[in-house]
PDB file of C-alpha atoms in Angstrom:
ATOM      1  CA  MET A   1     -35.837  -3.582  32.384  1.00  0.00           C
ATOM      2  CA  SER A   2     -33.716  -4.488  29.359  1.00  0.00           C
ATOM      3  CA  THR A   3     -30.526  -2.715  28.303  1.00  0.00           C
ATOM      4  CA  LEU A   4     -28.209  -2.956  25.335  1.00  0.00           C
ATOM      5  CA  SER A   5     -24.974  -4.580  26.427  1.00  0.00           C
ATOM      6  CA  TYR A   6     -23.091  -5.031  23.143  1.00  0.00           C
ATOM      7  CA  VAL A   7     -23.222  -4.273  19.484  1.00  0.00           C
ATOM      8  CA  ASN A   8     -21.050  -6.841  17.729  1.00  0.00           C
ATOM      9  CA  VAL A   9     -19.418  -6.142  14.391  1.00  0.00           C
ATOM     10  CA  PHE A  10     -18.197  -8.930  12.113  1.00  0.00           C
ATOM     11  CA  ALA A  11     -14.778  -7.861  10.881  1.00  0.00           C
ATOM     12  CA  GLU A  12     -12.157  -9.073   8.432  1.00  0.00           C
ATOM     13  CA  ASP A  13      -9.452  -7.855  10.849  1.00  0.00           C
ATOM     14  CA  ILE A  14     -10.730  -7.660  14.431  1.00  0.00           C
ATOM     15  CA  GLU A  15      -7.444  -6.297  15.733  1.00  0.00           C
ATOM     16  CA  ALA A  16      -7.181  -3.425  13.249  1.00  0.00           C
ATOM     17  CA  LEU A  17     -10.858  -2.466  13.458  1.00  0.00           C
ATOM     18  CA  SER A  18     -10.972  -2.555  17.267  1.00  0.00           C
ATOM     19  CA  VAL A  19      -7.786  -0.450  17.391  1.00  0.00           C
ATOM     20  CA  PHE A  20      -9.395   2.057  14.995  1.00  0.00           C
ATOM     21  CA  TYR A  21     -12.328   2.664  17.375  1.00  0.00           C
ATOM     22  CA  ARG A  22     -10.194   2.346  20.524  1.00  0.00           C
ATOM     23  CA  ASP A  23      -7.649   4.924  19.419  1.00  0.00           C
ATOM     24  CA  LEU A  24     -10.098   7.313  17.753  1.00  0.00           C
ATOM     25  CA  PHE A  25     -12.579   7.556  20.632  1.00  0.00           C
ATOM     26  CA  GLY A  26     -10.438   6.495  23.603  1.00  0.00           C
ATOM     27  CA  PHE A  27     -12.509   3.397  24.336  1.00  0.00           C
ATOM     28  CA  LYS A  28     -10.864   0.846  26.626  1.00  0.00           C
ATOM     29  CA  GLU A  29     -10.316  -2.747  25.552  1.00  0.00           C
ATOM     30  CA  ILE A  30     -11.810  -5.406  27.815  1.00  0.00           C
ATOM     31  CA  PRO A  31      -8.867  -7.826  28.075  1.00  0.00           C
ATOM     32  CA  GLU A  32     -10.826 -10.455  30.036  1.00  0.00           C
ATOM     33  CA  ILE A  33     -12.928 -11.297  26.970  1.00  0.00           C
ATOM     34  CA  ARG A  34     -10.181 -11.141  24.335  1.00  0.00           C
ATOM     35  CA  SER A  35      -9.839 -14.276  22.217  1.00  0.00           C
ATOM     36  CA  PRO A  36      -8.445 -15.255  18.833  1.00  0.00           C
ATOM     37  CA  ILE A  37     -11.843 -14.430  17.286  1.00  0.00           C
ATOM     38  CA  PHE A  38     -13.094 -11.558  19.489  1.00  0.00           C
ATOM     39  CA  ARG A  39     -12.138  -8.136  20.826  1.00  0.00           C
ATOM     40  CA  GLY A  40     -14.356  -6.004  23.054  1.00  0.00           C
ATOM     41  CA  LEU A  41     -14.306  -2.288  23.803  1.00  0.00           C
ATOM     42  CA  ASP A  42     -16.022  -0.560  26.717  1.00  0.00           C
ATOM     43  CA  THR A  43     -17.700   2.623  25.457  1.00  0.00           C
ATOM     44  CA  GLY A  44     -18.777   3.738  28.910  1.00  0.00           C
ATOM     45  CA  ARG A  45     -22.478   2.975  28.419  1.00  0.00           C
ATOM     46  CA  SER A  46     -22.350  -0.271  26.478  1.00  0.00           C
ATOM     47  CA  CYS A  47     -19.724  -2.204  24.537  1.00  0.00           C
ATOM     48  CA  ILE A  48     -18.687  -2.789  20.955  1.00  0.00           C
ATOM     49  CA  GLY A  49     -17.565  -6.296  20.127  1.00  0.00           C
ATOM     50  CA  PHE A  50     -15.558  -7.282  17.064  1.00  0.00           C
ATOM     51  CA  ASN A  51     -16.084 -10.845  15.859  1.00  0.00           C
ATOM     52  CA  ALA A  52     -13.778 -12.584  13.399  1.00  0.00           C
ATOM     53  CA  LEU A  53     -15.563 -14.165  10.463  1.00  0.00           C
ATOM     54  CA  ASP A  54     -14.915 -17.560  12.128  1.00  0.00           C
ATOM     55  CA  ALA A  55     -17.715 -16.615  14.520  1.00  0.00           C
ATOM     56  CA  TYR A  56     -20.311 -17.214  11.804  1.00  0.00           C
ATOM     57  CA  GLU A  57     -19.702 -20.961  12.134  1.00  0.00           C
ATOM     58  CA  LEU A  58     -19.486 -20.817  15.934  1.00  0.00           C
ATOM     59  CA  LEU A  59     -22.854 -19.027  16.106  1.00  0.00           C
ATOM     60  CA  LYS A  60     -24.422 -21.296  13.454  1.00  0.00           C
ATOM     61  CA  LEU A  61     -24.810 -18.290  11.124  1.00  0.00           C
ATOM     62  CA  ASP A  62     -23.029 -19.808   8.110  1.00  0.00           C
ATOM     63  CA  ASP A  63     -26.139 -19.369   5.935  1.00  0.00           C
ATOM     64  CA  TYR A  64     -26.366 -15.690   6.912  1.00  0.00           C
ATOM     65  CA  SER A  65     -22.769 -14.623   6.371  1.00  0.00           C
ATOM     66  CA  ASP A  66     -23.420 -12.193   3.500  1.00  0.00           C
ATOM     67  CA  THR A  67     -21.978  -8.983   4.887  1.00  0.00           C
ATOM     68  CA  LYS A  68     -22.313  -6.842   1.772  1.00  0.00           C
ATOM     69  CA  GLY A  69     -24.143  -3.551   2.090  1.00  0.00           C
ATOM     70  CA  CYS A  70     -25.029  -1.478   5.124  1.00  0.00           C
ATOM     71  CA  LYS A  71     -26.277  -3.779   7.868  1.00  0.00           C
ATOM     72  CA  PHE A  72     -26.000  -1.494  10.879  1.00  0.00           C
ATOM     73  CA  LEU A  73     -25.096   2.032  11.897  1.00  0.00           C
ATOM     74  CA  LEU A  74     -22.906   2.740  14.929  1.00  0.00           C
ATOM     75  CA  ASN A  75     -23.622   6.046  16.651  1.00  0.00           C
ATOM     76  CA  ILE A  76     -20.894   7.577  18.799  1.00  0.00           C
ATOM     77  CA  ASP A  77     -22.076  10.510  20.932  1.00  0.00           C
ATOM     78  CA  VAL A  78     -19.752  13.351  21.912  1.00  0.00           C
ATOM     79  CA  ASP A  79     -20.250  16.341  24.204  1.00  0.00           C
ATOM     80  CA  SER A  80     -20.219  19.240  21.729  1.00  0.00           C
ATOM     81  CA  LYS A  81     -20.468  20.323  18.100  1.00  0.00           C
ATOM     82  CA  GLU A  82     -16.796  21.239  18.297  1.00  0.00           C
ATOM     83  CA  GLU A  83     -15.927  17.648  19.209  1.00  0.00           C
ATOM     84  CA  VAL A  84     -17.780  16.369  16.150  1.00  0.00           C
ATOM     85  CA  ASP A  85     -15.679  18.740  14.047  1.00  0.00           C
ATOM     86  CA  GLU A  86     -12.478  17.636  15.831  1.00  0.00           C
ATOM     87  CA  TYR A  87     -13.137  13.899  15.454  1.00  0.00           C
ATOM     88  CA  VAL A  88     -13.823  13.960  11.714  1.00  0.00           C
ATOM     89  CA  PRO A  89     -10.243  14.751  10.584  1.00  0.00           C
ATOM     90  CA  LYS A  90      -8.881  12.306  13.186  1.00  0.00           C
ATOM     91  CA  ALA A  91     -11.141   9.592  11.778  1.00  0.00           C
ATOM     92  CA  LEU A  92     -10.067  10.393   8.220  1.00  0.00           C
ATOM     93  CA  ALA A  93      -6.388  10.273   9.214  1.00  0.00           C
ATOM     94  CA  SER A  94      -7.053   6.833  10.764  1.00  0.00           C
ATOM     95  CA  GLY A  95      -8.525   5.409   7.564  1.00  0.00           C
ATOM     96  CA  ALA A  96     -12.196   6.428   7.675  1.00  0.00           C
ATOM     97  CA  THR A  97     -14.078   7.791   4.660  1.00  0.00           C
ATOM     98  CA  LEU A  98     -16.325  10.842   4.992  1.00  0.00           C
ATOM     99  CA  ILE A  99     -19.806  10.262   3.588  1.00  0.00           C
ATOM    100  CA  LYS A 100     -21.537  13.405   4.857  1.00  0.00           C
ATOM    101  CA  GLU A 101     -19.843  16.468   6.330  1.00  0.00           C
ATOM    102  CA  PRO A 102     -20.990  17.597   9.792  1.00  0.00           C
ATOM    103  CA  TYR A 103     -24.470  19.094   9.616  1.00  0.00           C
ATOM    104  CA  THR A 104     -27.506  19.797  11.778  1.00  0.00           C
ATOM    105  CA  THR A 105     -30.271  17.235  11.275  1.00  0.00           C
ATOM    106  CA  TYR A 106     -33.970  17.956  11.121  1.00  0.00           C
ATOM    107  CA  TYR A 107     -34.186  16.566  14.698  1.00  0.00           C
ATOM    108  CA  ASN A 108     -31.519  19.053  15.813  1.00  0.00           C
ATOM    109  CA  TRP A 109     -28.511  16.768  16.248  1.00  0.00           C
ATOM    110  CA  TYR A 110     -25.154  17.783  14.858  1.00  0.00           C
ATOM    111  CA  GLN A 111     -23.486  14.847  13.156  1.00  0.00           C
ATOM    112  CA  ALA A 112     -21.097  13.538  10.531  1.00  0.00           C
ATOM    113  CA  VAL A 113     -21.536  10.264   8.628  1.00  0.00           C
ATOM    114  CA  LEU A 114     -18.455   8.137   7.892  1.00  0.00           C
ATOM    115  CA  LEU A 115     -17.309   4.656   6.905  1.00  0.00           C
ATOM    116  CA  ASP A 116     -14.724   2.888   9.064  1.00  0.00           C
ATOM    117  CA  PRO A 117     -11.733   1.188   7.381  1.00  0.00           C
ATOM    118  CA  GLU A 118     -13.817  -1.936   6.642  1.00  0.00           C
ATOM    119  CA  GLY A 119     -16.717   0.059   5.158  1.00  0.00           C
ATOM    120  CA  ASN A 120     -19.095  -0.014   8.139  1.00  0.00           C
ATOM    121  CA  VAL A 121     -21.220   3.101   8.589  1.00  0.00           C
ATOM    122  CA  PHE A 122     -20.802   5.161  11.760  1.00  0.00           C
ATOM    123  CA  ARG A 123     -21.911   8.595  12.867  1.00  0.00           C
ATOM    124  CA  ILE A 124     -20.327  11.008  15.269  1.00  0.00           C
ATOM    125  CA  ASN A 125     -23.183  12.851  17.010  1.00  0.00           C
ATOM    126  CA  HIS A 126     -23.818  15.708  19.347  1.00  0.00           C
ATOM    127  CA  MET A 127     -27.413  15.740  20.611  1.00  0.00           C
ATOM    128  CA  MET A 128     -28.195  19.431  21.033  1.00  0.00           C
TER     129      MET A 128
END
């Protein structure tokens, strides 16, 4: 059986962006894998990695380094609708931008859509 271990985000400032997610959601840093070009956070079910742009060369992705536009969507699940509502102002105070206020989707999830400080899309979800 396969599982998702990491979602890695290329970031201009790996320290600031990892601290944004760490402090907002209470994720724990994984100090054993910290390097000058990488930070990792344990989300409890999988991990989020933050790669410095230097990693493009390391991974032989130089020709694919165009990071403009929405390339992925992080989904952070919380335990209640109230938590979604509580996290949104915390995210905004930490530098996020609100794209879509909390709402109930057609598939009956309650969620808000935001951009992190580097412009990456993320949602805060409660699966009802």
